[in-house]
Tab-separated table of N, CA, C and O in Angstrom:
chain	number	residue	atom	x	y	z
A	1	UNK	N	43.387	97.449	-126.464
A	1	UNK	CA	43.288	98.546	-125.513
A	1	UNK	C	42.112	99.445	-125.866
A	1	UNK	O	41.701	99.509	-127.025
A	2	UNK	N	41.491	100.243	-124.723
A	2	UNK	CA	40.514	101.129	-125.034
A	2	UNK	C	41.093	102.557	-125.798
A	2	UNK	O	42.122	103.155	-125.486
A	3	UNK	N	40.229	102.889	-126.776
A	3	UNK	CA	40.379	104.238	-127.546
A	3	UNK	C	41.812	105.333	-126.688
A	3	UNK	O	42.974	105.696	-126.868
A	4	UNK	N	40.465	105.472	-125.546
A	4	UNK	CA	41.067	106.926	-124.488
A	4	UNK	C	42.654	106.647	-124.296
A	4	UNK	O	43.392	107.631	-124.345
A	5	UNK	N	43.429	104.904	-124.002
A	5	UNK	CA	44.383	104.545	-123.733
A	5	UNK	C	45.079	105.048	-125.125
A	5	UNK	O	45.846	106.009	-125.167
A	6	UNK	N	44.802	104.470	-125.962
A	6	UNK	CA	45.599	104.169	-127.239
A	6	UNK	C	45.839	105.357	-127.719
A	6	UNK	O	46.988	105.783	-127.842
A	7	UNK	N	44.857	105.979	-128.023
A	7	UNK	CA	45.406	107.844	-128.600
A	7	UNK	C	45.880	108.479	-127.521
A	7	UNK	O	47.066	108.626	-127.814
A	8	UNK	N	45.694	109.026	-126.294
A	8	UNK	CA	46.326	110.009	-126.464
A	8	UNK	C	47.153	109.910	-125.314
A	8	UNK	O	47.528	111.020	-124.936
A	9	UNK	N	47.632	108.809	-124.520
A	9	UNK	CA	48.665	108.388	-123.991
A	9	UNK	C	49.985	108.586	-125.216
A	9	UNK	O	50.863	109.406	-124.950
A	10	UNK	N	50.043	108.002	-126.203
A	10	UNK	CA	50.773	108.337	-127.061
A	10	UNK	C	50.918	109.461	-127.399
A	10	UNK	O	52.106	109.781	-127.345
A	11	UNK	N	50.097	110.449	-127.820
A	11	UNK	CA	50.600	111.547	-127.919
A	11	UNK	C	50.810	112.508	-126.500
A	11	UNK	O	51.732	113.317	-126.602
A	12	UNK	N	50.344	112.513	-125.684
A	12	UNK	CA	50.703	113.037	-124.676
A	12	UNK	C	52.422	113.069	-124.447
A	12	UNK	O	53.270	113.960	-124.403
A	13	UNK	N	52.424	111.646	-124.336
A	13	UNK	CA	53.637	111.037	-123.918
A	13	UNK	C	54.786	111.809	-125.097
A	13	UNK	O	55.808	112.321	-124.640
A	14	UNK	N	54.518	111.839	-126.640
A	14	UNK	CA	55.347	112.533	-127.494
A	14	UNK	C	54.751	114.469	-127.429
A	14	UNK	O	55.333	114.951	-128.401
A	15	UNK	N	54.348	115.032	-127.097
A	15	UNK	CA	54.033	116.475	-126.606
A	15	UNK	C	54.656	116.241	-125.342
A	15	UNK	O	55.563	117.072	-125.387
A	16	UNK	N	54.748	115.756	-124.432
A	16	UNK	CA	55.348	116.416	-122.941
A	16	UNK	C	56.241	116.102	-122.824
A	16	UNK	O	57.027	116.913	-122.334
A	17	UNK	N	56.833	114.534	-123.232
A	17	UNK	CA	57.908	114.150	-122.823
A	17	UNK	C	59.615	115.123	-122.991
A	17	UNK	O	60.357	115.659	-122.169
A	18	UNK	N	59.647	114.964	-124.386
A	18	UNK	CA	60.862	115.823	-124.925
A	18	UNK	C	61.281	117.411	-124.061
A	18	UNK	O	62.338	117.560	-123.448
A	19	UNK	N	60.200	118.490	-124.189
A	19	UNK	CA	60.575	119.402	-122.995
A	19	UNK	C	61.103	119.016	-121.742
A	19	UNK	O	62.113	119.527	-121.258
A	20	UNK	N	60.307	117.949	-121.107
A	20	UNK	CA	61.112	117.595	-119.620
A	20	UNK	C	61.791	117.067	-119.857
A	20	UNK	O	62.542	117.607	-119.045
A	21	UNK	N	62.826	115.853	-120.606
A	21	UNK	CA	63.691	115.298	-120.722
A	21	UNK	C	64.847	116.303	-121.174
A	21	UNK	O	65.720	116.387	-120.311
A	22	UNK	N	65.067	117.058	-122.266
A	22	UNK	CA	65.851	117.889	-122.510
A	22	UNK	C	65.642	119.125	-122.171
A	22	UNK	O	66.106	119.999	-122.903
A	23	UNK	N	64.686	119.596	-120.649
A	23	UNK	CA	65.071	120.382	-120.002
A	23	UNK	C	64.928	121.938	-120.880
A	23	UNK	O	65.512	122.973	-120.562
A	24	UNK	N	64.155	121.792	-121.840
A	24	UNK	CA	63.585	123.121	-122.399
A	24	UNK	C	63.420	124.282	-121.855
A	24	UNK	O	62.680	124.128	-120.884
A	25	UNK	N	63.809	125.665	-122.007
A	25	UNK	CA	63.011	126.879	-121.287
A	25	UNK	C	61.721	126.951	-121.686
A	25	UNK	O	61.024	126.103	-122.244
A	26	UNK	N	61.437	128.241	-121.282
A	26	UNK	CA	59.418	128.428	-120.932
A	26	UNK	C	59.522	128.872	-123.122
A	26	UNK	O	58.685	128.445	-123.917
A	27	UNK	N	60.508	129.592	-123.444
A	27	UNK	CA	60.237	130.040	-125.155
A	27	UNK	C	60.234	128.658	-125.517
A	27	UNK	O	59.179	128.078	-125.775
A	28	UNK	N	61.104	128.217	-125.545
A	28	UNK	CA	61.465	126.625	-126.374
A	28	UNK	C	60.381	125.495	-126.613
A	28	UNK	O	59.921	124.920	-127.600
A	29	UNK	N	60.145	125.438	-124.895
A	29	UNK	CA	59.044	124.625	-124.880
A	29	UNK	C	57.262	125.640	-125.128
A	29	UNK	O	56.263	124.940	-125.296
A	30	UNK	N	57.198	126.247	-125.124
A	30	UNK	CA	55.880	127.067	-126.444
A	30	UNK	C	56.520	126.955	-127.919
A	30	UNK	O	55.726	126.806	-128.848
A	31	UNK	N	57.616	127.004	-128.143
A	31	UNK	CA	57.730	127.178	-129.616
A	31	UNK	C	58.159	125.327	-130.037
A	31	UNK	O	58.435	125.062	-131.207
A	32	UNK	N	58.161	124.824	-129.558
A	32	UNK	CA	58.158	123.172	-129.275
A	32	UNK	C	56.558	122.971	-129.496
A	32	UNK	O	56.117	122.330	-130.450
A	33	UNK	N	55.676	123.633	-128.440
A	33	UNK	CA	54.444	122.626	-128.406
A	33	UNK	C	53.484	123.804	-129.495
A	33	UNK	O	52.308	123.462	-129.624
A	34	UNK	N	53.784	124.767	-130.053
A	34	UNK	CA	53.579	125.488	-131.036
A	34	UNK	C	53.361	124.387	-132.799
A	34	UNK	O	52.431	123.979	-133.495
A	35	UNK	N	54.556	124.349	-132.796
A	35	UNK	CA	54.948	123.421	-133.758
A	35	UNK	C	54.417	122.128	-133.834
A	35	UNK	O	53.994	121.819	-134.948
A	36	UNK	N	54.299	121.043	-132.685
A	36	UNK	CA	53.589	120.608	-132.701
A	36	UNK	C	52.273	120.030	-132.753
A	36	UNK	O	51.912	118.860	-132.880
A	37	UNK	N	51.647	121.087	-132.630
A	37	UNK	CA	50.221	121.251	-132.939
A	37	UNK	C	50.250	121.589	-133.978
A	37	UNK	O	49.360	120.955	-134.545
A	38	UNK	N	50.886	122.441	-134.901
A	38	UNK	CA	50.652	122.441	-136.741
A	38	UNK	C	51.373	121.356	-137.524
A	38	UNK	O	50.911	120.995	-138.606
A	39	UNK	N	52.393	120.863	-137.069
A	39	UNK	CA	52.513	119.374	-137.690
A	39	UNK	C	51.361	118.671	-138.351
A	39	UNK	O	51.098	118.507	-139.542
A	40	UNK	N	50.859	118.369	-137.453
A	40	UNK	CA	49.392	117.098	-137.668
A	40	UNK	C	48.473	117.678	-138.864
A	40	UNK	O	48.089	117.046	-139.848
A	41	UNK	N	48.282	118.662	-138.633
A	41	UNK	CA	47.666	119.475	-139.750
A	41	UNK	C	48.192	119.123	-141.443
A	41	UNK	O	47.546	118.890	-142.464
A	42	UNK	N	49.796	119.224	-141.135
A	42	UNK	CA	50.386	119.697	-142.513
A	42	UNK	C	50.594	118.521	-142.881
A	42	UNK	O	50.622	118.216	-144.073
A	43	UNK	N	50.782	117.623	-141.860
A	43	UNK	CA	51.202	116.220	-142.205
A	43	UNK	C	50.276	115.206	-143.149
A	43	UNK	O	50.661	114.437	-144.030
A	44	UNK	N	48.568	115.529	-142.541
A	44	UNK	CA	47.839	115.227	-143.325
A	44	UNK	C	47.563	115.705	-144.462
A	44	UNK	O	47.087	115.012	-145.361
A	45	UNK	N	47.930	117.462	-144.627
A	45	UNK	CA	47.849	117.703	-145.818
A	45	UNK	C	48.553	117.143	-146.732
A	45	UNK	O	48.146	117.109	-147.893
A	46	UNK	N	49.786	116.582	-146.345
A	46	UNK	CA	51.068	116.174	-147.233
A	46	UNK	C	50.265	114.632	-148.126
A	46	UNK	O	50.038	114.456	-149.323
A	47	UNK	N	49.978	113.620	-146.760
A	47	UNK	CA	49.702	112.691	-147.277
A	47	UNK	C	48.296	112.553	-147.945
A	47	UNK	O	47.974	111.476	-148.447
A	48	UNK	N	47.535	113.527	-147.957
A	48	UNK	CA	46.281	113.720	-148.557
A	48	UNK	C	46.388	113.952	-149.713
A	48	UNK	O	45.897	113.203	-150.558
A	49	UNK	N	47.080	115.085	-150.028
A	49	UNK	CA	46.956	115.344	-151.611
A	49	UNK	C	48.353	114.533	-152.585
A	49	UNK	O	48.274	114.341	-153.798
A	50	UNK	N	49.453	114.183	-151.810
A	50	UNK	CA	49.614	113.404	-152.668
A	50	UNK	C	49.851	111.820	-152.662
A	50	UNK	O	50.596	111.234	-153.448
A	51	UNK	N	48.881	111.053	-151.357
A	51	UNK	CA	48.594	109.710	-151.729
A	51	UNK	C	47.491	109.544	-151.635
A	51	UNK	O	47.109	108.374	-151.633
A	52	UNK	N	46.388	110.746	-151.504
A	52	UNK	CA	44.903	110.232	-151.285
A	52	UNK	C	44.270	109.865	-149.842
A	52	UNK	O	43.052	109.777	-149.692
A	53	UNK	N	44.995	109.702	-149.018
A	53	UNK	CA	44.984	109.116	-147.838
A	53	UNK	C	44.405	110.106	-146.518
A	53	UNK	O	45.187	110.587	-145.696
A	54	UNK	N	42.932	110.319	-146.465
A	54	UNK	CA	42.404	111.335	-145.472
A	54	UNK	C	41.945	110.995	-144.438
A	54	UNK	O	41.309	111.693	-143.648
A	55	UNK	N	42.346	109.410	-144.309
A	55	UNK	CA	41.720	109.136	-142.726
A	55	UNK	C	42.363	109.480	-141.517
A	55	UNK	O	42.059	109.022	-140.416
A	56	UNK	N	43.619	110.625	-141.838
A	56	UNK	CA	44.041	110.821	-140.767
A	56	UNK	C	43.617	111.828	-140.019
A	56	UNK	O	43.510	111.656	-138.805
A	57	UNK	N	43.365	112.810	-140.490
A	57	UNK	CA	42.328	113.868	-140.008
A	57	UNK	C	40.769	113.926	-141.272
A	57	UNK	O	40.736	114.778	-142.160
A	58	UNK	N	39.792	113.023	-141.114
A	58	UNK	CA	38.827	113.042	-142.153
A	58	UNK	C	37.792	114.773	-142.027
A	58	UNK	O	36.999	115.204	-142.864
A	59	UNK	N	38.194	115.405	-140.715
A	59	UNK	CA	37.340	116.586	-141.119
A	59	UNK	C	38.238	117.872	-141.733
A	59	UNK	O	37.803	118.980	-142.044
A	60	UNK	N	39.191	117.537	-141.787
A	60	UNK	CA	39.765	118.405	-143.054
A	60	UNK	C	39.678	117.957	-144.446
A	60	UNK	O	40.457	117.132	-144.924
A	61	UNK	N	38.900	118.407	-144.968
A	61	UNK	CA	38.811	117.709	-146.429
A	61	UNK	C	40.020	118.803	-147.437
A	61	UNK	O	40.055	120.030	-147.531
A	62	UNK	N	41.092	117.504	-148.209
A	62	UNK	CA	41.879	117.495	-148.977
A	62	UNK	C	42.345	117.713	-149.799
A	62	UNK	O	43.447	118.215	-149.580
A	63	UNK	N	41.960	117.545	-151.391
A	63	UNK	CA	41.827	116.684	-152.498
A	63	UNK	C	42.835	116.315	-153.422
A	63	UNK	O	43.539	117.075	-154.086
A	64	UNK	N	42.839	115.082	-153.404
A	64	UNK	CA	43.918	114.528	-153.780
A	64	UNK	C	44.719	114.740	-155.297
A	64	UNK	O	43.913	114.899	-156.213
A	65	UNK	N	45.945	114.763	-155.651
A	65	UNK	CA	46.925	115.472	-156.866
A	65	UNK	C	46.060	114.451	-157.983
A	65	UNK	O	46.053	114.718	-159.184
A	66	UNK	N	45.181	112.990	-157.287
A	66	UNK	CA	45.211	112.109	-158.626
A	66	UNK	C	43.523	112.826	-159.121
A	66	UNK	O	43.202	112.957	-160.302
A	67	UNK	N	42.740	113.165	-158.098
A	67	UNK	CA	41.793	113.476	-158.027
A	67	UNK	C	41.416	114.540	-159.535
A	67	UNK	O	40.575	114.605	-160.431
A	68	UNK	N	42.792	115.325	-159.022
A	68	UNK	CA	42.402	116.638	-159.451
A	68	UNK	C	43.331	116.498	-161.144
A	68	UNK	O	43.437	117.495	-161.859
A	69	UNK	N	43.805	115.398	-161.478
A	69	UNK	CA	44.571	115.264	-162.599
A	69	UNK	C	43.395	114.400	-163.791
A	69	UNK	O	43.251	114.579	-165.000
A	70	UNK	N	42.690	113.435	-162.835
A	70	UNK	CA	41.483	112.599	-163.213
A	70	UNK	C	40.477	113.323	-164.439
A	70	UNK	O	39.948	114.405	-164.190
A	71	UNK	N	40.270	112.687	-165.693
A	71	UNK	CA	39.789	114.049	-166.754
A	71	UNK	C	37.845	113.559	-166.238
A	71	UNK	O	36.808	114.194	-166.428
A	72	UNK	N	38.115	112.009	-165.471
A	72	UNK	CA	36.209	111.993	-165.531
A	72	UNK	C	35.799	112.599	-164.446
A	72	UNK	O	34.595	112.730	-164.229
């Protein structure tokens, strides 16, 4: 599939769907798509510093727990 398909059909589809399906109010669904937008953030931070792993967001730079334990 092309890029445009593959990303953000998927996330679209996980950001919009859940409010309309369970029928969210106007707070819920801001404090829903609130949250969701700092997820991705923290998520990479999680797996960045402690498996090394920054290709998920590469313009946040990381540095990893082994990095920073490393004496060379």
């Amino acid at each position: 599939m092309p890029w445009w398909i593959y990303y953000p059909v998927p996330a679209l589809v996980t950001v919009l769907l859940p409010p309309l399906v369970f029928r969210l109010s106007r707070w819920r669904t801001l404090g829903y798509l609130v949250l969701s937008a700092l997820s991705a953030p923290l998520i990479h931070s999680v797996f960045a510093f402690f498996l090394g792993w920054n290709e998920y967001m590469p313009f946040i730079p990381v540095p990893s727990l082994a990095s920073l334990l490393d004496p060379a």
